[in-house]
Short mmCIF file of C-alpha atoms and ligand atoms in Angstrom, two decimals:
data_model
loop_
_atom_site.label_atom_id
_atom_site.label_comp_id
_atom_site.label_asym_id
_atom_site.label_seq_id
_atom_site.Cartn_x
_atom_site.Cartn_y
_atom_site.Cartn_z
CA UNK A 961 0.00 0.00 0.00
CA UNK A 962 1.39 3.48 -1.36
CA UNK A 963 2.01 5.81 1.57
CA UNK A 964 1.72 9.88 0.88
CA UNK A 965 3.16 12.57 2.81
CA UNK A 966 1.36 15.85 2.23
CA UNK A 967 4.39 18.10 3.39
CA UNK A 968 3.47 21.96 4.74
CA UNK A 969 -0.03 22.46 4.38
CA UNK A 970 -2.14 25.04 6.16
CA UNK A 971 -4.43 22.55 7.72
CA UNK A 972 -8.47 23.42 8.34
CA UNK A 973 -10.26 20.85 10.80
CA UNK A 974 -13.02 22.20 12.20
CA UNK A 975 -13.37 18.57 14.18
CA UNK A 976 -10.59 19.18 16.18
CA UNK A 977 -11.20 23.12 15.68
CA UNK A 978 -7.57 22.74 13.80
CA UNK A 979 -6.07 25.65 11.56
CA UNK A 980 -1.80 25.27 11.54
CA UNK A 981 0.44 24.26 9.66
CA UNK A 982 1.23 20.42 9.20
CA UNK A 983 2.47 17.94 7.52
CA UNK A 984 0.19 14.64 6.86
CA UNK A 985 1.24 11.14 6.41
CA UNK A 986 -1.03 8.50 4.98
CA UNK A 987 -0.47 5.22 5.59
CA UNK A 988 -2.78 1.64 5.11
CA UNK A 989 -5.55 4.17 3.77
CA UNK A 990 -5.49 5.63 7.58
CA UNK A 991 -4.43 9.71 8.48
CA UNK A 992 -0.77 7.89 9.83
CA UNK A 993 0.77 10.88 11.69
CA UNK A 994 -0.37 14.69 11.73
CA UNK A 995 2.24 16.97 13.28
CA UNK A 996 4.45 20.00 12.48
CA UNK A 997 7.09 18.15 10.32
CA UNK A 998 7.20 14.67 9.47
CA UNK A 999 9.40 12.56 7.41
CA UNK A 1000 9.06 9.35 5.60
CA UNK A 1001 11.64 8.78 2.93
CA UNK A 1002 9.32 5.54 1.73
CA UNK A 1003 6.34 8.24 0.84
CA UNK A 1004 5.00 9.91 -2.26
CA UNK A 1005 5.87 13.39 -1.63
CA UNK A 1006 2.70 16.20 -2.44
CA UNK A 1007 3.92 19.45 -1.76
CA UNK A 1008 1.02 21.28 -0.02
CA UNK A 1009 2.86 24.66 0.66
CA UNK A 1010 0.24 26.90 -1.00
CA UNK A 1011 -2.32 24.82 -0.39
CA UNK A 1012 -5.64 24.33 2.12
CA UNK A 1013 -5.91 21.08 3.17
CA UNK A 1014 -9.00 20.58 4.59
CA UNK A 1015 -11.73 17.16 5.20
CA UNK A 1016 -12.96 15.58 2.05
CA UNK A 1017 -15.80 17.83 1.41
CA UNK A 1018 -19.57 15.99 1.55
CA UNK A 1019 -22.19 17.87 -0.69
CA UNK A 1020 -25.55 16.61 0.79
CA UNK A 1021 -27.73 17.69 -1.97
CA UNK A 1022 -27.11 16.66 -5.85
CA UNK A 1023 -29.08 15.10 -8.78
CA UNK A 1024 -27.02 12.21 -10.70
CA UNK A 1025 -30.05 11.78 -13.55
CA UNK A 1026 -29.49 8.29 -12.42
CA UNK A 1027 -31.10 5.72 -13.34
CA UNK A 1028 -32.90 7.55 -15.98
CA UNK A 1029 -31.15 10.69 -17.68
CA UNK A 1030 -27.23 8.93 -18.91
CA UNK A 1031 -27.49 11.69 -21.54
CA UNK A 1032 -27.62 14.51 -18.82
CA UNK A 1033 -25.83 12.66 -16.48
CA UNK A 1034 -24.32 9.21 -14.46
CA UNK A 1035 -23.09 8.14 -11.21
CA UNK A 1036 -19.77 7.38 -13.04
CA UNK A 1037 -19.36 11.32 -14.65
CA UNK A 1038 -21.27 12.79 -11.68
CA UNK A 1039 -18.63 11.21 -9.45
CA UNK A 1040 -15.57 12.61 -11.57
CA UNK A 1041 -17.34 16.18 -11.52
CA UNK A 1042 -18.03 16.01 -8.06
CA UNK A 1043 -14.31 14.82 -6.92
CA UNK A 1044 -13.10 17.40 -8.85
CA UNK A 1045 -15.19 19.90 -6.97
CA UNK A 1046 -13.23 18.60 -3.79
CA UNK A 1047 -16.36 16.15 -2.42
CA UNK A 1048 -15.54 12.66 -1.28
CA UNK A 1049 -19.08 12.23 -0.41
CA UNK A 1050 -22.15 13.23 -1.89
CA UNK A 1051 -26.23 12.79 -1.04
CA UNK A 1052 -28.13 12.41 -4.44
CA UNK A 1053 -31.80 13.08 -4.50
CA UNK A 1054 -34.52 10.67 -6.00
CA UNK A 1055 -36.01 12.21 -8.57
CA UNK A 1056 -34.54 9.56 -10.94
CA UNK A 1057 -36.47 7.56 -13.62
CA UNK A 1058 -37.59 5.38 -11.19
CA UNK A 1059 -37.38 7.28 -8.15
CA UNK A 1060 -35.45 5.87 -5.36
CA UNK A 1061 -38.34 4.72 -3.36
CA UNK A 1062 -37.45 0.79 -2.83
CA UNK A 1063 -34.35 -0.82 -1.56
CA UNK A 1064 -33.71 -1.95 -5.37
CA UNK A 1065 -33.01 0.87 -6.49
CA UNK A 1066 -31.03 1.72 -3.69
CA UNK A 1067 -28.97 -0.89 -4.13
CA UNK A 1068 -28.11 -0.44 -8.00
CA UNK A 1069 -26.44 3.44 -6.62
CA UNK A 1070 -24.30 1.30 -3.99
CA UNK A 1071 -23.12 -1.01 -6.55
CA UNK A 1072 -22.47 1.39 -9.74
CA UNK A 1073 -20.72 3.63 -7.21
CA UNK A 1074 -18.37 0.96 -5.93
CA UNK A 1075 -17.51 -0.05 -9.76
CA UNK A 1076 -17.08 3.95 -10.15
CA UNK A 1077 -14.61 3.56 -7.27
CA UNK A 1078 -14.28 7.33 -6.70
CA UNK A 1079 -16.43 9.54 -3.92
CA UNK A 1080 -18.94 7.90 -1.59
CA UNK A 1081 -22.23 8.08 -3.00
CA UNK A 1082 -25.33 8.40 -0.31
CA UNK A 1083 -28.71 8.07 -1.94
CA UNK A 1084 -32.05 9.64 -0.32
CA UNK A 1085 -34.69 7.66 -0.62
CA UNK A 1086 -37.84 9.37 -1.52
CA UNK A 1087 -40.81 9.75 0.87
CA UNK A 1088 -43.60 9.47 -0.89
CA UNK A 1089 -43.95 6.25 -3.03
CA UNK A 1090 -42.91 7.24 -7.07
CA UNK A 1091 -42.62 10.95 -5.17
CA UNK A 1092 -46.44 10.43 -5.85
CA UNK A 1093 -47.43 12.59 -2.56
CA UNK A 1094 -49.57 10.03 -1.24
CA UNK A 1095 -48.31 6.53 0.13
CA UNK A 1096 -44.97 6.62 2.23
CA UNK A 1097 -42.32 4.50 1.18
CA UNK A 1098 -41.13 1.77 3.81
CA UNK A 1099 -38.48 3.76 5.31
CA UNK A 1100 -37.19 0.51 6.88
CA UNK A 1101 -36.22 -1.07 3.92
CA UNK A 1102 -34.61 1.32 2.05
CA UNK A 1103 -32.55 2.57 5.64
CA UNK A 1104 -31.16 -0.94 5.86
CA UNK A 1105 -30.20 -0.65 2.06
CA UNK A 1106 -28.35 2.05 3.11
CA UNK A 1107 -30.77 5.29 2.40
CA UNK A 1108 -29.28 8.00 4.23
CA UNK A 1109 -32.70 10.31 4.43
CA UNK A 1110 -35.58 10.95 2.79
CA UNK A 1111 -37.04 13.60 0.42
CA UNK A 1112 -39.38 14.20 -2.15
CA UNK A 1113 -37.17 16.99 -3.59
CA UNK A 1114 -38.24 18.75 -6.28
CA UNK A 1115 -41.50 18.72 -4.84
CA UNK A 1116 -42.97 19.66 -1.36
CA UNK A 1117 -44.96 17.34 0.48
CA UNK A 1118 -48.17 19.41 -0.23
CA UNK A 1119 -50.25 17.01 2.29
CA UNK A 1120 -50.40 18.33 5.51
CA UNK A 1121 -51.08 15.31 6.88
CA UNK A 1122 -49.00 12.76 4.84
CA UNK A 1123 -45.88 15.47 6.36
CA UNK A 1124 -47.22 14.70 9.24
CA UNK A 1125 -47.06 11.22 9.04
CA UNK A 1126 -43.65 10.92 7.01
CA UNK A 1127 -42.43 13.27 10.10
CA UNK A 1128 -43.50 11.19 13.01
CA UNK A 1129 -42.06 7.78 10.75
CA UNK A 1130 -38.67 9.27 10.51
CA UNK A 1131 -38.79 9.87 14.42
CA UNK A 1132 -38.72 5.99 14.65
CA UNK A 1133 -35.74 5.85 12.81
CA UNK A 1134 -34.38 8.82 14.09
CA UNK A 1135 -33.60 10.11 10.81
CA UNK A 1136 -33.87 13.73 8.86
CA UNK A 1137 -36.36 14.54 6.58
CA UNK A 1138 -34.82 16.80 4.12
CA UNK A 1139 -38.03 19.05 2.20
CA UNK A 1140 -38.17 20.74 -0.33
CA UNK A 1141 -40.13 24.05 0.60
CA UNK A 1142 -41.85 25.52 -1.90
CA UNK A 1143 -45.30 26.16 -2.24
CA UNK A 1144 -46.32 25.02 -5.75
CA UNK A 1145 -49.83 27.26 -5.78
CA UNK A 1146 -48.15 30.31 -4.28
CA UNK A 1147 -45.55 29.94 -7.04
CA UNK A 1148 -46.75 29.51 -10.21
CA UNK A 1149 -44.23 28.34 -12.18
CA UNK A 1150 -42.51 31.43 -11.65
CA UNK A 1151 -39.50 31.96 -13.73
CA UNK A 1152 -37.25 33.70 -11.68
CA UNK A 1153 -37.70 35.61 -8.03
CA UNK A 1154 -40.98 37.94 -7.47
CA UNK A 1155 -39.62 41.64 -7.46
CA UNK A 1156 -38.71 44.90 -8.57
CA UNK A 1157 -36.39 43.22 -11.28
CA UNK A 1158 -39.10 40.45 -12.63
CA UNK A 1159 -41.74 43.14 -13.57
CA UNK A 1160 -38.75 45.40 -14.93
CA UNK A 1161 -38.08 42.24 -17.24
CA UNK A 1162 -41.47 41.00 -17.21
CA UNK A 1163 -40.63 37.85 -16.47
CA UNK A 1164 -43.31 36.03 -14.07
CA UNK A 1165 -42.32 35.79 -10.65
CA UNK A 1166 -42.04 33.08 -7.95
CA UNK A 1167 -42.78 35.09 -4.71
CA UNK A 1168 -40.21 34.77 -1.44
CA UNK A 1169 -43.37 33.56 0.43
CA UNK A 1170 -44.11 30.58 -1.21
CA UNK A 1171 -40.82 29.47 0.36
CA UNK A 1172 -41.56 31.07 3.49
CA UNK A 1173 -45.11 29.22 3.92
CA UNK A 1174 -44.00 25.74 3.78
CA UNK A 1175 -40.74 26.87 6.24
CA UNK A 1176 -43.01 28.16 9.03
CA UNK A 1177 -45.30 24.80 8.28
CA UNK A 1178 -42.78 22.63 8.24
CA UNK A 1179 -41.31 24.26 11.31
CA UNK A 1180 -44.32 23.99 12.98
CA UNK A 1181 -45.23 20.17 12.20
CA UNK A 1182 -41.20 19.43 13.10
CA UNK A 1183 -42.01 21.52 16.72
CA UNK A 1184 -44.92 19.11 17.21
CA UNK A 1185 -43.37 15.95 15.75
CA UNK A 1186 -40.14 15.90 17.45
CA UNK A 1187 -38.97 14.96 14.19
CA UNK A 1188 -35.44 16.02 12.86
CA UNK A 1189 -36.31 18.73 9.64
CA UNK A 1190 -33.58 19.95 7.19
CA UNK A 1191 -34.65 22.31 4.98
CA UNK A 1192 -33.05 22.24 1.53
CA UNK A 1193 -31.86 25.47 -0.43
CA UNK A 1194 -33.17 27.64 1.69
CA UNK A 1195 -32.92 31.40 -0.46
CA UNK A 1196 -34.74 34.20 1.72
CA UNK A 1197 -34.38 36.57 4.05
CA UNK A 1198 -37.81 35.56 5.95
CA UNK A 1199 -37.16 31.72 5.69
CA UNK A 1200 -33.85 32.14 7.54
CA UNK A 1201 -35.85 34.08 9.98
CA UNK A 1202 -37.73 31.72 10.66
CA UNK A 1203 -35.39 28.96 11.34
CA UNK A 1204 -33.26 30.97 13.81
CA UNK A 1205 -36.62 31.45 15.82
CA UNK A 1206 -36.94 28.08 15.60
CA UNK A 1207 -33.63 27.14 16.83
CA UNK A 1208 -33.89 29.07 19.65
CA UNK A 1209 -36.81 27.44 20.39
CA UNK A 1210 -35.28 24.55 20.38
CA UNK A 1211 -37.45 22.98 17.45
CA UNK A 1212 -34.69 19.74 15.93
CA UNK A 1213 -34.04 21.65 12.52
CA UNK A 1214 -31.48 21.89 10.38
CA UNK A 1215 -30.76 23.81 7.12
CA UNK A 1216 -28.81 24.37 3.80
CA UNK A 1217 -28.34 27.31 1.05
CA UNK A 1218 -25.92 26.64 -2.37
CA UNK A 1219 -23.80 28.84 -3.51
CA UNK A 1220 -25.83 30.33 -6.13
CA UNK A 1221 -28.12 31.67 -3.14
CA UNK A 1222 -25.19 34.12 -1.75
CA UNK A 1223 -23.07 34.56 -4.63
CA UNK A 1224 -25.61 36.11 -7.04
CA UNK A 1225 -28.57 38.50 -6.89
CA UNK A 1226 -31.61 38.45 -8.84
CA UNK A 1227 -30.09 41.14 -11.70
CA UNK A 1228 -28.15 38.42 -13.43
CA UNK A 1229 -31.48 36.92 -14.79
CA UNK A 1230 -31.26 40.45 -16.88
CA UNK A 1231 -29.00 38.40 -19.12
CA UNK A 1232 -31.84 36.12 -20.13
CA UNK A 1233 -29.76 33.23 -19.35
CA UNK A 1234 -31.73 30.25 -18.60
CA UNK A 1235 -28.81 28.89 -16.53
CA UNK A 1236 -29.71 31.36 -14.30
CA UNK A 1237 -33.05 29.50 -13.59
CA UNK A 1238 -33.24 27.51 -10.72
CA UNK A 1239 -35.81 26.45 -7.99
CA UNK A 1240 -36.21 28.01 -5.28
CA UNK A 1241 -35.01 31.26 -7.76
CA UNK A 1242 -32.03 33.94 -7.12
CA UNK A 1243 -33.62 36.12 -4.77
CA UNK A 1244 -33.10 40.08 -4.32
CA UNK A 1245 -30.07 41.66 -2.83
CA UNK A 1246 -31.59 41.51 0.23
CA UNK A 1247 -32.12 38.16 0.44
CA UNK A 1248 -28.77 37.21 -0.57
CA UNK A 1249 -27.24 39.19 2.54
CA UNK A 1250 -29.36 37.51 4.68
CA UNK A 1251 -28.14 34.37 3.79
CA UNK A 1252 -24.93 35.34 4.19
CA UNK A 1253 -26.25 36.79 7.55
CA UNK A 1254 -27.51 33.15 8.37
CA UNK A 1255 -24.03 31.82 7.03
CA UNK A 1256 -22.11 33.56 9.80
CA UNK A 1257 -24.19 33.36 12.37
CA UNK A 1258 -24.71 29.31 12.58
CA UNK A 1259 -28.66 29.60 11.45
CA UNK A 1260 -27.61 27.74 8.21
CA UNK A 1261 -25.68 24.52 8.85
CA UNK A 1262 -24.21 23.00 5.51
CA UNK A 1263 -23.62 24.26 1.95
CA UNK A 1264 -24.82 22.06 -0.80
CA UNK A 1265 -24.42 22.56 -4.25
CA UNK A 1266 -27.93 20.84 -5.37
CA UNK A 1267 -26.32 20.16 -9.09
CA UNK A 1268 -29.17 19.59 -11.40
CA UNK A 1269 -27.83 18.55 -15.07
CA UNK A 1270 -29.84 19.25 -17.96
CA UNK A 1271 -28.27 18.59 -21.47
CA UNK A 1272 -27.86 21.68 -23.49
CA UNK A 1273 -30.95 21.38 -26.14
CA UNK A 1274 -33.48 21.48 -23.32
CA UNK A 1275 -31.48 24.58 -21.72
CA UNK A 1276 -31.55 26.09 -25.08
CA UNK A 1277 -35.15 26.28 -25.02
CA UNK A 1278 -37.09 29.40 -24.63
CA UNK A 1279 -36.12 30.96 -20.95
CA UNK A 1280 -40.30 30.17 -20.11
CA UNK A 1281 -40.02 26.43 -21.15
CA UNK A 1282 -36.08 25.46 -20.07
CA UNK A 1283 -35.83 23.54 -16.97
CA UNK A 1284 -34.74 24.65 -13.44
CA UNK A 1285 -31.52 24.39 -12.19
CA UNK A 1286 -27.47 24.45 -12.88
CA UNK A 1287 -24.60 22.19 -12.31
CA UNK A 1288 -22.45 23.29 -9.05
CA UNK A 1289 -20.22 20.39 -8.61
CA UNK A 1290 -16.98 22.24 -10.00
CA UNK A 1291 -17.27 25.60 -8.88
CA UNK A 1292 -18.89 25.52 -5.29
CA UNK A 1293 -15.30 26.01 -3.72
CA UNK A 1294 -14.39 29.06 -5.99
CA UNK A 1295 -17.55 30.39 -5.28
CA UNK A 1296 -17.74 30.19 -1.57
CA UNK A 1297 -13.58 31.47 -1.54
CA UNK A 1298 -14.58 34.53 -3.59
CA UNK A 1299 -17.41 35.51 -2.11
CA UNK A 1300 -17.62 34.15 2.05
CA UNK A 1301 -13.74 33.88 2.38
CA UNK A 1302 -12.53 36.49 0.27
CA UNK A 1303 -15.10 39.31 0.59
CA UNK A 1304 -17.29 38.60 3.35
CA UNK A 1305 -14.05 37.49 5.82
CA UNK A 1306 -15.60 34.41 7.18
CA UNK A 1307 -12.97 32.26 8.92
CA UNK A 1308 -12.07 28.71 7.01
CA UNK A 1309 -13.06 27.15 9.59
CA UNK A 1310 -16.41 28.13 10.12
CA UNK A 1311 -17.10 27.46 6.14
CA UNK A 1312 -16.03 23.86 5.94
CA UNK A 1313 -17.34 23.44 8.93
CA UNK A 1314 -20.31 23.47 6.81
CA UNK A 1315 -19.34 21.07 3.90
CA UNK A 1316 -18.08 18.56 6.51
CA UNK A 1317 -18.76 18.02 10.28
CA UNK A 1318 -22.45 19.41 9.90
CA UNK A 1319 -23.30 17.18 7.01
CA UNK A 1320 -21.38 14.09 7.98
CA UNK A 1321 -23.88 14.12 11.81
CA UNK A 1322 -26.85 15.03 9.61
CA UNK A 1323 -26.34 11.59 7.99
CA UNK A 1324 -24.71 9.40 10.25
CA UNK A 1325 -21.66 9.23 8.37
CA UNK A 1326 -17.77 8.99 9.60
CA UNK A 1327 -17.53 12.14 11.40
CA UNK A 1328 -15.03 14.22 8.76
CA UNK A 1329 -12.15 14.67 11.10
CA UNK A 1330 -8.40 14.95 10.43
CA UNK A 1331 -7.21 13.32 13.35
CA UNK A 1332 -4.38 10.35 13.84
CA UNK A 1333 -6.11 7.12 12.79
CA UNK A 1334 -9.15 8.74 10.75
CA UNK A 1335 -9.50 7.24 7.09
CA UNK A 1336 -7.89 9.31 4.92
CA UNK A 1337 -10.24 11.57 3.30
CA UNK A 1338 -8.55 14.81 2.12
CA UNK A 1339 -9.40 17.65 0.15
CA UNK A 1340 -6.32 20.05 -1.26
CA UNK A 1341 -7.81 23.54 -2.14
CA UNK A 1342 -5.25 26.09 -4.72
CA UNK A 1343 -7.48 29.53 -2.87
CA UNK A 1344 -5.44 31.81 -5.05
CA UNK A 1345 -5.60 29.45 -8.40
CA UNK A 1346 -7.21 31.54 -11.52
CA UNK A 1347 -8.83 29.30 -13.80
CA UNK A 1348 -12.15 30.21 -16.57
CA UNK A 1349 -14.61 27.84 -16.64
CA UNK A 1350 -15.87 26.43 -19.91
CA UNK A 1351 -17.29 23.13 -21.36
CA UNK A 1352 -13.52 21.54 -21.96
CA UNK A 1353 -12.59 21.73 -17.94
CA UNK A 1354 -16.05 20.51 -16.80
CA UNK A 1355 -16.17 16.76 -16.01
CA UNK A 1356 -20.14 17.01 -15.02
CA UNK A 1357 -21.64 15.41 -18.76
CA UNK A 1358 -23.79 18.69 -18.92
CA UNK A 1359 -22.41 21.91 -19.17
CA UNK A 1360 -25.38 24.44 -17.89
CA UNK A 1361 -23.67 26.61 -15.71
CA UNK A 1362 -23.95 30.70 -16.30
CA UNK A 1363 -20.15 30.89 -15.04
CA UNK A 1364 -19.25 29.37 -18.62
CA UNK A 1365 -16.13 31.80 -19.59
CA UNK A 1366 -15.76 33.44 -16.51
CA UNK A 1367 -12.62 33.81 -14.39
CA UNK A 1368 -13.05 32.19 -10.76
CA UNK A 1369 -10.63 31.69 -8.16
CA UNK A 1370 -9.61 29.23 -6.32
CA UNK A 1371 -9.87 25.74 -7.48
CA UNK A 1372 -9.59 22.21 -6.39
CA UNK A 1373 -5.93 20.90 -6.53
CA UNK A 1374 -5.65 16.88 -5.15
CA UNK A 1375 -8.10 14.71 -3.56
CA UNK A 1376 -7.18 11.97 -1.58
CA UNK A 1377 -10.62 9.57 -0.96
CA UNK A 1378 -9.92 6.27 1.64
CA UNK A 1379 -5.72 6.65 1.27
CA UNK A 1380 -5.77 7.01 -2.50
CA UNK A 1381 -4.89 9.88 -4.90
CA UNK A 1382 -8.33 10.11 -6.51
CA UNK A 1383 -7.55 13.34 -8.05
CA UNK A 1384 -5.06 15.61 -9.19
CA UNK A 1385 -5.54 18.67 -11.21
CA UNK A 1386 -3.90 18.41 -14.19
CA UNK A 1387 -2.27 22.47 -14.87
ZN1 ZN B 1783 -35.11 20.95 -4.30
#
């Protein structure tokens, strides 16, 4: 077994609160030794002065199109996009073609992921049967499969008191429901956020409150279930109001935003760019500063990326009929260094924080720790690298991201997934 020594890296754990300087040896697919200088004249030698070397990152909320979508995307290029992106774990929702809502199914993502044989791939089973709304699925069965939650993302659970019911069944299990808030009456198919700038473009809006309805539901059905909550992509001001109530309160909730959410403002849709179009939409300036308000103050726990492939013809359709949502794999870290490192000052620690420890207890998983003995699951982060993004560089099979020729910084360098070189940017 091939031993690596990861010499002078500044080294972010928030598990052991960590942020020095240290060299790394890997040994037997284990973290061997973690101290101010070691050597090992046996070891492959990665030079790590420049770098961040942080936990392998876990992204708890992607779409894989798979089974269903191969032309969009697959477990096999959705795991090469999202180890570039620095994630050696990642929760994909089950909005396939069939939905994840048996152990079968369940099963197949283990198994294609192991032949794969890159990041860890957790799959959420859905909650309603065929994401129908109306039967729940047996949460037993596809837990001991290995489900790691349960959603019907994409949609809410519009039944009161089927949420109810999927609520107080997770509670046996002890296990988060992660929902999709979004009130599908309230928004309308709305193209992009419900403001000053959608009636300037005359675009129709989705309104902030349609988001905000189902968070103060949900909240209150989690307060009188006991139930663990997350709340996915959370994008406004008023829902992250409404979860640091709750939290004081004491109500078992938990929540993400994606990077889209606090790196860009509603203008951008000005562009007409339907890469721009996502569910929940890019809220007002406002909005985005609360988030990043909610960032910094512990109200929102993890950053996702919720990549959502769509293959280029469908994109290319008129901005009304194109589909929600962008890929997020291979930018997420150049986003969140530009924007919550870089301009908004937020300590490294406190930002993977959020990609690793808080995601890893949401889902049970090895707690992502750097400590002596701890498989060997490292990310190495360039935070001054320049790079432009464009179709040739992405590994995702679709391409719809607005960034598309733009200059980012910061970028992805080696990942190391169970003891093993898994990645190494090629410059
Ligand atoms: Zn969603």
């Amino acid at each position: 077994m091939s031993r690596i020594l990861i010499k002078g890296a500044r080294v972010i754990d928030p598990g052991s609160k960590l942020d020095a300087k240290r060299d790394i040896l890997i040994k037997e697919r284990r973290i061997a030794r973690i101290e101010k200088s070691v050597t090992d004249r046996k070891a492959r030698v990665v030079n790590a002065r420049d770098l961040i070397v942080v936990p392998g990152l876990i992204d708890l909320h992607c779409h894989l199109r798979d089974p269903g979508r191969p032309d969009e995307e697959t477990i096999g290029t959705g795991s090469h996009a999202a180890v570039a992106g620095g994630f050696t774990a990642i929760c994909c929702m089950p909005n396939t073609d069939p939905v994840i809502d048996n152990d079968g199914i369940v099963n197949y993502i283990y198994k294609e992921a192991a032949r794969v044989g890159l990041c860890d791939v957790f799959p959420i089973g859905s909650i309603t049967k065929g994401r129908g709304g109306r039967e729940l699925t047996e949460f037993g069965e596809l837990l001991e499969a290995g489900a790691k939650g349960f959603s019907d993302d994409g949609d809410t659970v519009a039944d009161n008191n089927i949420f109810r019911h999927a609520l107080e069944y997770s509670r046996v299990f002890d296990v988060p429901i992660f929902e999709h808030p979004i009130d599908k009456n309230l928004a309308q198919d709305g193209l992009m956020n419900e403001g000053l700038v959608s009636t300037r473009l005359g675009l129709k809006g989705s309104p902030a409150i349609a988001e905000e309805l189902i968070v103060a539901r949900d909240l209150l059905l989690a307060k009188f279930t006991g139930a663990r909550l997350h709340l996915c992509h959370i994008s406004t001001e008023g829902a992250v109001e409404l979860i640091r109530k709750a939290k004081r309160e004491g109500i078992r909730v938990t929540c993400e935003t994606c990077p889209h959410y606090f790196y860009f403002n509603d203008e951008v849709l000005e562009s007409f760019d339907a890469n721009y179009k996502v569910n929940p939409p890019i809220r007002s300036e406002a909005d985005r500063q609360a988030i990043i308000e909610g960032l910094k103050d512990g109200t929102i726990d993890c950053i996702a990326t919720d990549h959502a492939p769509h293959c280029q013809a469908e994109k290319e359709l008129e901005f009304a009929n194109a589909p929600y949502g962008m890929i997020g794999f291979e930018t997420a870290v150049s986003l969140i260094i530009m924007e919550l490192i870089n301009k908004q000052n937020m300590s490294w620690l406190d930002v993977i924080r959020k990609m690793t420890v808080n995601p890893a207890k949401l889902i049970g998983v090895m707690t992502a720790n750097m400590t002596q003995g701890t498989v060997a699951n490292i990310t190495m982060i360039g935070p001054d690298k320049k790079w432009k993004v464009s179709e040739d560089n992405i590994k995702s099979r679709s391409k719809n991201t607005p960034l598309l020729g733009k200059e980012l910084k910061g970028r992805v360098k080696h990942v190391v997934i169970k003891g093993t070189i898994k990645y190494a940017l090629k410059d």
